[in-house]
CSV table of C-alpha atoms in Angstrom, one decimal:
chain,number,residue,atom,x,y,z
A,121,MET,CA,-224.6,14.9,68.8
A,122,ALA,CA,-221.1,14.0,69.7
A,123,LYS,CA,-219.6,16.1,66.9
A,124,PHE,CA,-221.5,19.2,68.2
A,125,LEU,CA,-220.5,18.6,71.9
A,126,PRO,CA,-217.4,21.0,71.8
A,127,GLN,CA,-219.5,23.8,70.2
A,128,ILE,CA,-222.3,23.2,72.9
A,129,ILE,CA,-219.7,23.4,75.7
A,130,ILE,CA,-218.1,26.6,74.2
A,131,PHE,CA,-221.6,28.2,73.8
A,132,SER,CA,-222.5,27.2,77.4
A,133,ILE,CA,-219.3,28.7,78.8
A,134,LEU,CA,-219.7,32.0,76.8
A,135,SER,CA,-223.4,32.3,77.9
A,136,PHE,CA,-222.5,31.7,81.5
A,137,ALA,CA,-219.7,34.3,81.2
A,138,ALA,CA,-222.0,36.9,79.7
A,139,ILE,CA,-224.6,36.3,82.4
A,140,ASN,CA,-222.0,36.9,85.1
A,141,LEU,CA,-220.7,40.1,83.5
A,142,VAL,CA,-224.0,41.9,83.9
A,143,SER,CA,-226.2,41.3,86.9
A,144,ALA,CA,-229.9,41.0,86.7
A,145,GLU,CA,-230.3,44.6,87.8
A,146,SER,CA,-231.1,46.8,84.7
A,147,ASP,CA,-233.2,49.9,83.9
A,148,GLY,CA,-232.6,49.6,80.2
A,149,TYR,CA,-230.2,52.5,80.1
A,150,ALA,CA,-228.1,51.5,83.1
A,151,ARG,CA,-226.9,48.2,84.4
A,152,THR,CA,-224.8,46.8,87.3
A,153,LEU,CA,-221.4,45.5,86.1
A,154,ASP,CA,-219.0,43.0,87.5
A,155,ARG,CA,-216.3,44.9,89.5
A,156,LYS,CA,-213.6,42.6,88.3
A,157,LEU,CA,-214.0,43.9,84.8
A,158,PHE,CA,-212.6,47.2,86.0
A,159,GLY,CA,-209.7,45.9,88.0
A,160,LEU,CA,-211.6,46.2,91.3
A,161,LYS,CA,-210.8,42.7,92.3
A,162,LYS,CA,-207.5,43.9,93.8
A,163,LYS,CA,-207.2,45.0,97.3
A,164,GLU,CA,-207.3,48.8,97.9
A,165,LYS,CA,-204.1,50.6,98.8
A,166,LEU,CA,-203.7,53.7,100.8
A,167,THR,CA,-201.0,56.0,99.4
A,168,HIS,CA,-199.6,59.2,101.0
A,169,PHE,CA,-198.0,61.9,98.9
A,170,GLN,CA,-196.3,65.0,100.4
A,171,LEU,CA,-195.7,67.7,97.9
A,172,TYR,CA,-195.5,71.4,97.5
A,173,TRP,CA,-198.0,73.5,95.4
A,174,HIS,CA,-196.6,76.8,94.0
A,175,ASP,CA,-199.2,79.4,93.1
A,176,ILE,CA,-197.4,82.1,91.3
A,177,TYR,CA,-199.1,85.4,90.2
A,178,SER,CA,-195.9,87.4,89.7
A,179,GLY,CA,-193.2,87.5,87.1
A,180,THR,CA,-193.3,87.0,83.3
A,181,HIS,CA,-194.7,83.4,83.5
A,182,PRO,CA,-197.4,83.3,86.2
A,183,THR,CA,-198.9,79.9,87.0
A,184,ALA,CA,-202.1,81.5,88.4
A,185,VAL,CA,-204.1,84.1,86.5
A,186,ALA,CA,-207.1,86.1,87.8
A,187,VAL,CA,-209.9,85.5,85.3
A,188,VAL,CA,-212.8,87.1,87.2
A,189,SER,CA,-212.4,90.1,89.4
A,190,PRO,CA,-214.6,90.6,92.4
A,191,PRO,CA,-217.4,93.2,92.1
A,192,SER,CA,-216.5,96.6,93.5
A,193,ASN,CA,-219.1,96.1,96.4
A,194,SER,CA,-217.4,92.8,97.3
A,195,SER,CA,-216.6,92.1,100.9
A,196,GLY,CA,-213.0,91.9,102.2
A,197,THR,CA,-213.0,88.3,101.2
A,198,LEU,CA,-212.9,89.2,97.5
A,199,PHE,CA,-216.1,87.2,97.1
A,200,GLY,CA,-216.6,86.3,93.4
A,201,ALA,CA,-213.0,86.4,92.3
A,202,ILE,CA,-211.8,83.4,90.2
A,203,SER,CA,-208.3,82.3,89.2
A,204,MET,CA,-207.2,79.6,86.8
A,205,ILE,CA,-204.1,77.6,87.7
A,206,ASP,CA,-201.4,75.5,86.2
A,207,ASP,CA,-199.3,75.3,89.3
A,208,PRO,CA,-196.1,73.3,89.7
A,209,LEU,CA,-196.1,70.5,92.3
A,210,THR,CA,-192.6,69.8,93.6
A,211,GLU,CA,-191.0,67.4,95.9
A,212,GLY,CA,-189.6,70.1,98.2
A,213,PRO,CA,-190.7,73.6,99.2
A,214,GLU,CA,-188.3,75.3,96.8
A,215,LEU,CA,-189.6,75.9,93.3
A,216,SER,CA,-186.3,74.6,92.0
A,217,SER,CA,-186.8,71.1,93.6
A,218,LYS,CA,-187.9,68.1,91.5
A,219,LEU,CA,-191.1,68.7,89.6
A,220,ILE,CA,-193.6,65.9,90.4
A,221,GLY,CA,-196.6,67.2,88.4
A,222,LYS,CA,-199.0,70.1,88.0
A,223,ALA,CA,-202.1,71.3,89.8
A,224,GLN,CA,-204.5,72.3,87.0
A,225,GLY,CA,-207.9,73.8,87.6
A,226,PHE,CA,-209.4,76.9,89.2
A,227,TYR,CA,-210.4,78.4,92.6
A,228,GLY,CA,-212.8,81.1,93.5
A,229,SER,CA,-213.6,83.1,96.5
A,230,ALA,CA,-216.9,81.5,97.6
A,231,ALA,CA,-217.5,83.1,101.0
A,232,GLN,CA,-218.7,86.6,101.9
A,233,GLU,CA,-217.9,86.8,105.6
A,234,LYS,CA,-214.7,84.7,106.2
A,235,ALA,CA,-212.1,83.9,103.5
A,236,GLY,CA,-213.0,80.6,101.9
A,237,LEU,CA,-212.1,79.3,98.5
A,238,LEU,CA,-213.8,76.7,96.3
A,239,MET,CA,-210.9,74.6,95.0
A,240,VAL,CA,-211.4,72.6,91.8
A,241,MET,CA,-208.2,71.0,90.6
A,242,ASN,CA,-206.5,67.9,89.2
A,243,PHE,CA,-203.1,66.9,90.5
A,244,VAL,CA,-201.6,65.7,87.2
A,245,PHE,CA,-198.5,63.5,87.9
A,246,MET,CA,-195.6,63.6,85.6
A,247,GLU,CA,-193.1,61.5,87.4
A,248,GLY,CA,-192.4,57.8,88.2
A,249,LYS,CA,-195.1,55.1,88.1
A,250,TYR,CA,-197.9,57.7,88.6
A,251,ASN,CA,-196.9,59.5,85.4
A,252,GLY,CA,-200.1,60.4,83.5
A,253,SER,CA,-202.4,59.6,86.4
A,254,THR,CA,-204.5,62.3,88.1
A,255,ILE,CA,-206.1,62.9,91.5
A,256,THR,CA,-209.2,65.2,91.5
A,257,ILE,CA,-209.7,67.6,94.5
A,258,LEU,CA,-212.9,69.5,95.0
A,259,GLY,CA,-213.8,71.3,98.2
A,260,ARG,CA,-213.6,74.3,100.5
A,261,ASN,CA,-210.3,75.8,101.5
A,262,LYS,CA,-210.4,77.9,104.6
A,263,VAL,CA,-207.2,79.7,103.6
A,264,PHE,CA,-206.4,81.4,106.9
A,265,SER,CA,-206.7,78.1,108.9
A,266,ASP,CA,-203.4,76.4,109.9
A,267,ILE,CA,-204.5,73.1,108.3
A,268,ARG,CA,-207.2,72.9,105.6
A,269,GLU,CA,-208.8,69.6,104.6
A,270,MET,CA,-210.4,69.0,101.2
A,271,PRO,CA,-211.8,65.8,99.7
A,272,VAL,CA,-210.3,63.7,96.9
A,273,ILE,CA,-213.3,62.9,94.8
A,274,GLY,CA,-211.7,60.7,92.1
A,275,GLY,CA,-208.9,60.3,89.6
A,276,SER,CA,-207.7,58.7,86.5
A,277,GLY,CA,-205.1,56.2,85.4
A,278,LEU,CA,-203.8,54.5,88.5
A,279,PHE,CA,-206.2,56.5,90.6
A,280,ARG,CA,-209.5,55.4,88.9
A,281,PHE,CA,-212.2,55.0,91.5
A,282,SER,CA,-210.0,56.7,94.1
A,283,ARG,CA,-211.2,58.6,97.2
A,284,GLY,CA,-209.5,60.3,100.1
A,285,TYR,CA,-208.5,63.7,101.4
A,286,VAL,CA,-205.8,66.3,101.3
A,287,GLN,CA,-204.4,68.5,104.1
A,288,ALA,CA,-203.0,71.8,103.0
A,289,ARG,CA,-200.7,74.0,105.1
A,290,THR,CA,-199.2,77.3,104.1
A,291,HIS,CA,-195.5,77.1,103.8
A,292,LYS,CA,-194.9,80.7,102.5
A,293,PHE,CA,-197.2,83.5,101.4
A,294,ASP,CA,-196.1,86.9,99.9
A,295,THR,CA,-198.7,89.5,100.6
A,296,LYS,CA,-197.3,91.9,98.0
A,297,THR,CA,-197.4,89.5,95.0
A,298,GLY,CA,-200.0,86.9,96.1
A,299,ASP,CA,-197.5,84.1,95.4
A,300,ALA,CA,-197.9,81.1,97.8
A,301,THR,CA,-196.2,77.8,98.5
A,302,ILE,CA,-198.5,75.3,100.1
A,303,GLN,CA,-197.5,71.9,101.5
A,304,TYR,CA,-200.1,69.3,100.5
A,305,ASN,CA,-200.4,65.9,102.3
A,306,VAL,CA,-202.5,63.7,100.1
A,307,TYR,CA,-204.1,60.5,101.4
A,308,VAL,CA,-205.7,58.5,98.7
A,309,LEU,CA,-207.3,55.0,98.6
A,310,HIS,CA,-207.0,53.4,95.1
A,311,TYR,CA,-206.6,50.0,93.5
């Protein structure tokens, strides 16, 4: 018995660890996991980013492209129009300022009576410690309001399990080209 004691102790420790990794709750196809396995033992941080989103329709290299035109009987809100974006995110309001990342996704006119966009985009960071991480934004953008608020619904990399909100404010809009520079203040809780 004494010669098997180390093996019994190791087996007991491994069994105990396995039991603690998965709780008793299980439906066969889903189970509750220990939060610590996913780095959720750390305290949540609140991070604020201020950056500028450049939506460019004009020129030889646009970053926003209309992929669906509104029907001819559309209201003045361009209901039904959809644009794909790969917009630069910069540190300052000038397009020439430091590139922080890209806003990739799409938005569509989702309101018939008052202008309102459905925004679906990832802020893909390309700079500093957040390089390669993303923040996902999905929500309604009331484009003619001074400040628009949209939810952060998740992310990847350093922003796994994140949540929060963004506030968007128009910095510059060109009615002839449709080009816009929008200041985004992002408030995100993450681990």
